[in-house]
mmCIF file of C-alpha atoms in Angstrom:
data_model
loop_
_atom_site.group_PDB
_atom_site.id
_atom_site.type_symbol
_atom_site.label_atom_id
_atom_site.label_comp_id
_atom_site.label_asym_id
_atom_site.label_seq_id
_atom_site.Cartn_x
_atom_site.Cartn_y
_atom_site.Cartn_z
ATOM 1 C CA MET A 15 -20.971 -4.215 -25.743
ATOM 2 C CA ASP A 16 -20.541 -2.526 -29.115
ATOM 3 C CA ARG A 17 -18.405 0.139 -27.425
ATOM 4 C CA LEU A 18 -15.837 -2.551 -26.552
ATOM 5 C CA ARG A 19 -15.558 -4.239 -29.940
ATOM 6 C CA GLY A 20 -12.308 -3.521 -31.721
ATOM 7 C CA TRP A 21 -9.174 -2.173 -30.104
ATOM 8 C CA PRO A 22 -8.939 -0.305 -26.784
ATOM 9 C CA ALA A 23 -8.564 3.438 -26.632
ATOM 10 C CA THR A 24 -5.299 5.320 -26.224
ATOM 11 C CA LEU A 25 -5.243 7.096 -22.845
ATOM 12 C CA ASN A 26 -2.745 9.488 -21.254
ATOM 13 C CA GLU A 27 -2.119 11.108 -17.883
ATOM 14 C CA GLY A 28 1.091 13.124 -17.911
ATOM 15 C CA PRO A 29 4.018 10.865 -18.827
ATOM 16 C CA VAL A 30 1.971 7.683 -18.267
ATOM 17 C CA GLY A 31 -0.040 6.231 -21.116
ATOM 18 C CA LEU A 32 -2.074 3.234 -22.224
ATOM 19 C CA ARG A 33 -2.190 2.244 -25.871
ATOM 20 C CA PRO A 34 -3.167 -0.860 -27.856
ATOM 21 C CA LEU A 35 -0.767 -3.795 -27.936
ATOM 22 C CA ARG A 36 0.931 -4.065 -31.352
ATOM 23 C CA LEU A 37 2.737 -6.795 -33.235
ATOM 24 C CA SER A 38 5.568 -4.307 -33.683
ATOM 25 C CA ASP A 39 6.138 -4.327 -29.896
ATOM 26 C CA VAL A 40 7.555 -7.839 -30.139
ATOM 27 C CA ARG A 41 11.248 -7.046 -29.721
ATOM 28 C CA VAL A 42 10.909 -4.523 -26.899
ATOM 29 C CA TRP A 43 8.385 -6.831 -25.190
ATOM 30 C CA ARG A 44 10.804 -9.765 -25.399
ATOM 31 C CA GLU A 45 13.783 -7.715 -24.208
ATOM 32 C CA THR A 46 11.814 -6.302 -21.274
ATOM 33 C CA ARG A 47 10.478 -9.690 -20.217
ATOM 34 C CA LEU A 48 13.886 -11.345 -20.369
ATOM 35 C CA ARG A 49 15.537 -8.523 -18.432
ATOM 36 C CA ASN A 50 12.784 -8.735 -15.780
ATOM 37 C CA ALA A 51 12.688 -12.537 -15.526
ATOM 38 C CA ASP A 52 13.530 -12.690 -11.817
ATOM 39 C CA TRP A 53 11.274 -9.706 -11.070
ATOM 40 C CA LEU A 54 8.222 -11.300 -12.751
ATOM 41 C CA ARG A 55 8.626 -15.043 -12.198
ATOM 42 C CA PRO A 56 7.046 -15.263 -8.692
ATOM 43 C CA TRP A 57 3.834 -13.551 -9.838
ATOM 44 C CA GLU A 58 3.217 -14.715 -13.415
ATOM 45 C CA PRO A 59 0.670 -17.458 -14.195
ATOM 46 C CA SER A 60 2.127 -20.516 -15.881
ATOM 47 C CA ASN A 61 0.441 -19.962 -19.255
ATOM 48 C CA PRO A 62 1.773 -21.558 -22.457
ATOM 49 C CA GLU A 63 0.465 -18.626 -24.507
ATOM 50 C CA THR A 64 2.583 -16.080 -22.630
ATOM 51 C CA PRO A 65 5.774 -17.817 -21.463
ATOM 52 C CA LEU A 66 8.183 -15.565 -19.660
ATOM 53 C CA PHE A 67 11.535 -16.606 -20.934
ATOM 54 C CA ARG A 68 11.292 -18.270 -24.354
ATOM 55 C CA THR A 69 13.806 -16.766 -26.774
ATOM 56 C CA GLY A 70 11.632 -17.023 -29.881
ATOM 57 C CA LEU A 71 9.133 -14.440 -31.064
ATOM 58 C CA GLY A 72 6.313 -16.937 -31.722
ATOM 59 C CA PRO A 73 4.783 -16.805 -28.216
ATOM 60 C CA TYR A 74 4.327 -13.043 -28.461
ATOM 61 C CA VAL A 75 2.685 -13.267 -31.882
ATOM 62 C CA SER A 76 0.350 -15.957 -30.524
ATOM 63 C CA MET A 77 -0.505 -13.835 -27.476
ATOM 64 C CA VAL A 78 -1.299 -10.748 -29.576
ATOM 65 C CA GLY A 79 -3.482 -12.810 -31.889
ATOM 66 C CA THR A 80 -5.403 -14.254 -28.954
ATOM 67 C CA LEU A 81 -5.893 -10.867 -27.293
ATOM 68 C CA ARG A 82 -6.994 -9.227 -30.540
ATOM 69 C CA ARG A 83 -9.568 -11.946 -31.088
ATOM 70 C CA GLU A 84 -10.862 -11.577 -27.519
ATOM 71 C CA ALA A 85 -11.037 -7.786 -27.949
ATOM 72 C CA ARG A 86 -13.127 -8.167 -31.102
ATOM 73 C CA GLN A 87 -15.428 -10.501 -29.178
ATOM 74 C CA GLY A 88 -15.822 -8.030 -26.320
ATOM 75 C CA LEU A 89 -13.919 -10.248 -23.869
ATOM 76 C CA ALA A 90 -10.707 -8.288 -23.254
ATOM 77 C CA LEU A 91 -9.050 -4.877 -23.322
ATOM 78 C CA PRO A 92 -5.294 -5.381 -23.843
ATOM 79 C CA TRP A 93 -3.016 -2.380 -23.341
ATOM 80 C CA VAL A 94 0.670 -1.525 -23.350
ATOM 81 C CA VAL A 95 1.697 0.733 -20.466
ATOM 82 C CA THR A 96 4.009 3.514 -21.620
ATOM 83 C CA TYR A 97 6.155 5.983 -19.721
ATOM 84 C CA GLU A 98 7.405 9.084 -21.526
ATOM 85 C CA GLY A 99 6.345 7.379 -24.753
ATOM 86 C CA ARG A 100 8.379 4.218 -24.157
ATOM 87 C CA PHE A 101 7.223 0.653 -23.514
ATOM 88 C CA ALA A 102 6.950 0.108 -19.747
ATOM 89 C CA GLY A 103 4.733 -2.959 -19.266
ATOM 90 C CA GLN A 104 1.277 -4.383 -19.890
ATOM 91 C CA LEU A 105 -2.198 -4.002 -18.446
ATOM 92 C CA THR A 106 -4.999 -6.310 -19.552
ATOM 93 C CA VAL A 107 -8.643 -6.272 -18.581
ATOM 94 C CA GLY A 108 -9.845 -9.792 -19.349
ATOM 95 C CA ALA A 109 -12.408 -12.458 -18.494
ATOM 96 C CA ILE A 110 -15.117 -9.891 -19.265
ATOM 97 C CA VAL A 111 -18.632 -11.100 -18.496
ATOM 98 C CA TRP A 112 -21.609 -9.172 -19.830
ATOM 99 C CA GLY A 113 -25.314 -9.675 -19.102
ATOM 100 C CA SER A 114 -26.299 -9.059 -15.497
ATOM 101 C CA ALA A 115 -22.672 -9.242 -14.249
ATOM 102 C CA ARG A 116 -20.737 -6.710 -16.369
ATOM 103 C CA SER A 117 -17.571 -7.713 -14.573
ATOM 104 C CA ALA A 118 -13.941 -8.354 -15.481
ATOM 105 C CA GLN A 119 -10.506 -9.110 -14.055
ATOM 106 C CA VAL A 120 -7.464 -6.891 -14.398
ATOM 107 C CA GLY A 121 -3.808 -7.888 -14.462
ATOM 108 C CA TYR A 122 -0.657 -5.864 -14.981
ATOM 109 C CA TRP A 123 3.124 -5.913 -14.878
ATOM 110 C CA ILE A 124 5.714 -3.157 -15.024
ATOM 111 C CA ASP A 125 9.398 -3.007 -15.916
ATOM 112 C CA GLY A 126 11.250 -3.253 -12.602
ATOM 113 C CA ALA A 127 13.589 -0.462 -13.722
ATOM 114 C CA LEU A 128 10.609 1.920 -13.643
ATOM 115 C CA ALA A 129 9.152 0.872 -10.290
ATOM 116 C CA GLY A 130 8.610 3.661 -7.771
ATOM 117 C CA LYS A 131 7.434 6.311 -10.241
ATOM 118 C CA GLY A 132 3.686 5.910 -9.690
ATOM 119 C CA ILE A 133 3.238 4.446 -13.185
ATOM 120 C CA THR A 134 1.200 1.389 -12.242
ATOM 121 C CA PRO A 135 -1.515 3.050 -10.103
ATOM 122 C CA THR A 136 -1.876 5.832 -12.673
ATOM 123 C CA ALA A 137 -2.273 3.331 -15.505
ATOM 124 C CA LEU A 138 -4.704 1.238 -13.490
ATOM 125 C CA ALA A 139 -6.797 4.284 -12.564
ATOM 126 C CA MET A 140 -7.063 5.246 -16.245
ATOM 127 C CA ALA A 141 -8.052 1.703 -17.198
ATOM 128 C CA VAL A 142 -10.692 1.514 -14.453
ATOM 129 C CA ASP A 143 -12.268 4.808 -15.528
ATOM 130 C CA HIS A 144 -12.358 3.663 -19.156
ATOM 131 C CA CYS A 145 -13.983 0.366 -18.151
ATOM 132 C CA PHE A 146 -16.589 1.981 -15.914
ATOM 133 C CA PHE A 147 -17.481 5.161 -17.783
ATOM 134 C CA THR A 148 -16.812 4.309 -21.445
ATOM 135 C CA THR A 149 -17.124 0.552 -21.768
ATOM 136 C CA GLY A 150 -19.941 0.175 -19.255
ATOM 137 C CA LEU A 151 -18.553 -2.440 -16.888
ATOM 138 C CA HIS A 152 -19.782 -2.453 -13.288
ATOM 139 C CA ARG A 153 -17.178 -4.452 -11.343
ATOM 140 C CA LEU A 154 -13.437 -5.098 -11.668
ATOM 141 C CA GLU A 155 -11.417 -7.655 -9.737
ATOM 142 C CA ALA A 156 -7.663 -7.921 -9.179
ATOM 143 C CA ASN A 157 -6.439 -11.248 -7.793
ATOM 144 C CA ILE A 158 -2.979 -10.967 -6.252
ATOM 145 C CA ARG A 159 -0.702 -13.366 -4.397
ATOM 146 C CA PRO A 160 -0.554 -12.444 -0.679
ATOM 147 C CA GLU A 161 3.241 -12.234 -0.922
ATOM 148 C CA ASN A 162 3.109 -9.636 -3.714
ATOM 149 C CA HIS A 163 3.106 -6.604 -1.442
ATOM 150 C CA ALA A 164 3.960 -4.102 -4.197
ATOM 151 C CA SER A 165 0.979 -5.112 -6.332
ATOM 152 C CA ARG A 166 -1.311 -5.153 -3.309
ATOM 153 C CA ARG A 167 -0.258 -1.575 -2.460
ATOM 154 C CA VAL A 168 -1.289 -0.484 -5.956
ATOM 155 C CA VAL A 169 -4.896 -1.609 -5.590
ATOM 156 C CA GLU A 170 -5.182 -0.650 -1.922
ATOM 157 C CA LYS A 171 -4.123 2.945 -2.535
ATOM 158 C CA LEU A 172 -6.736 3.162 -5.322
ATOM 159 C CA GLY A 173 -9.507 2.026 -3.002
ATOM 160 C CA PHE A 174 -10.006 -1.583 -4.083
ATOM 161 C CA ARG A 175 -11.482 -3.520 -1.171
ATOM 162 C CA GLU A 176 -10.141 -6.860 -0.033
ATOM 163 C CA GLU A 177 -12.746 -9.610 -0.383
ATOM 164 C CA GLY A 178 -10.902 -12.682 0.860
ATOM 165 C CA ILE A 179 -8.614 -15.502 -0.198
ATOM 166 C CA ARG A 180 -9.123 -17.669 -3.270
ATOM 167 C CA ARG A 181 -7.403 -20.934 -2.437
ATOM 168 C CA ARG A 182 -5.014 -22.371 -5.027
ATOM 169 C CA GLN A 183 -6.553 -20.179 -7.717
ATOM 170 C CA LEU A 184 -3.726 -20.063 -10.276
ATOM 171 C CA HIS A 185 -0.690 -22.128 -11.195
ATOM 172 C CA ILE A 186 2.319 -19.835 -10.706
ATOM 173 C CA ASP A 187 6.030 -20.526 -10.484
ATOM 174 C CA GLY A 188 5.595 -24.282 -10.264
ATOM 175 C CA ALA A 189 2.636 -24.641 -7.876
ATOM 176 C CA TRP A 190 -1.032 -23.788 -7.323
ATOM 177 C CA ARG A 191 -1.049 -20.506 -5.406
ATOM 178 C CA ASP A 192 -3.547 -18.728 -3.176
ATOM 179 C CA HIS A 193 -4.649 -15.252 -4.241
ATOM 180 C CA MET A 194 -6.255 -12.359 -2.447
ATOM 181 C CA CYS A 195 -9.290 -10.988 -4.228
ATOM 182 C CA TYR A 196 -9.594 -7.201 -4.449
ATOM 183 C CA ALA A 197 -12.604 -5.590 -6.121
ATOM 184 C CA LEU A 198 -14.074 -2.229 -7.073
ATOM 185 C CA THR A 199 -17.463 -1.267 -8.488
ATOM 186 C CA VAL A 200 -18.487 1.857 -10.308
ATOM 187 C CA GLU A 201 -20.227 3.137 -7.153
ATOM 188 C CA ASP A 202 -16.804 3.195 -5.453
ATOM 189 C CA ALA A 203 -15.393 5.684 -7.947
ATOM 190 C CA PRO A 204 -17.698 8.731 -8.051
ATOM 191 C CA GLY A 205 -16.181 11.299 -10.361
ATOM 192 C CA GLY A 206 -13.565 8.842 -11.563
ATOM 193 C CA LEU A 207 -10.703 6.915 -9.987
ATOM 194 C CA LEU A 208 -8.037 8.954 -11.768
ATOM 195 C CA VAL A 209 -9.372 12.147 -10.164
ATOM 196 C CA GLN A 210 -9.212 10.521 -6.730
ATOM 197 C CA TRP A 211 -5.653 9.304 -7.339
ATOM 198 C CA ARG A 212 -4.562 12.720 -8.636
ATOM 199 C CA ARG A 213 -5.993 14.429 -5.545
ATOM 200 C CA ALA A 214 -4.214 11.974 -3.236
ATOM 201 C CA ARG A 215 -0.870 12.672 -4.913
ATOM 202 C CA GLU A 216 -1.420 16.427 -4.836
ATOM 203 C CA SER A 217 -2.340 16.273 -1.143
ATOM 204 C CA ALA A 218 0.823 14.304 -0.395
ATOM 205 C CA ALA A 219 2.899 16.821 -2.330
ATOM 206 C CA HIS A 220 1.491 19.627 -0.150
ATOM 207 C CA GLY A 221 2.185 17.967 3.175
ATOM 208 C CA GLY A 222 -0.773 15.629 3.504
ATOM 209 C CA SER A 223 -0.589 11.904 4.137
ATOM 210 C CA PRO A 224 2.325 10.446 2.159
ATOM 211 C CA VAL A 225 1.511 8.414 -0.960
ATOM 212 C CA GLU A 226 4.055 5.706 -1.655
ATOM 213 C CA GLU A 227 4.868 5.519 -5.356
ATOM 214 C CA VAL A 228 4.728 2.058 -6.931
#
């Protein structure tokens, strides 16, 4: 657990990067969230600490403080997703459980203007490898609304397996919503998930099975 304490690592794969969330991201975070309100609303949990559309900066400051505290306690890895060095979204590994479980849940969102460039699966593959091979986690879950086909494609193309429906798991967009549970363990990613994703993209580029970019 000592390897997790403090802030998450900075990771890069080509133009896609993961870096720690900063207080100085507040204005670009707010602008991106407001501009993507309709894009994000159907999938975002109703959480008072991270409201989608408040105009003030206080909610962001509160969120960063909470995530920093959880990171110091070994309970979360909060990242900004970047593309060509610019803010592109967020990816957070949270609800970390140690002991005999060594499990966590991952959530992410991306600027709709950047969808279709393969940013999200690349960022997720980097995060998974860091969690498995640096932090020492064993299992990661992604819980996704059945209607969120784009997000489901991200985890499916990376090899997450579907493990069933969690009824009325989260309050989203005004109601308690069902979620599909996807999961991956370290045994599912021999050699690293990023390597597998890179090979799939290279195969598609050379005439293999097409890989849809998300």
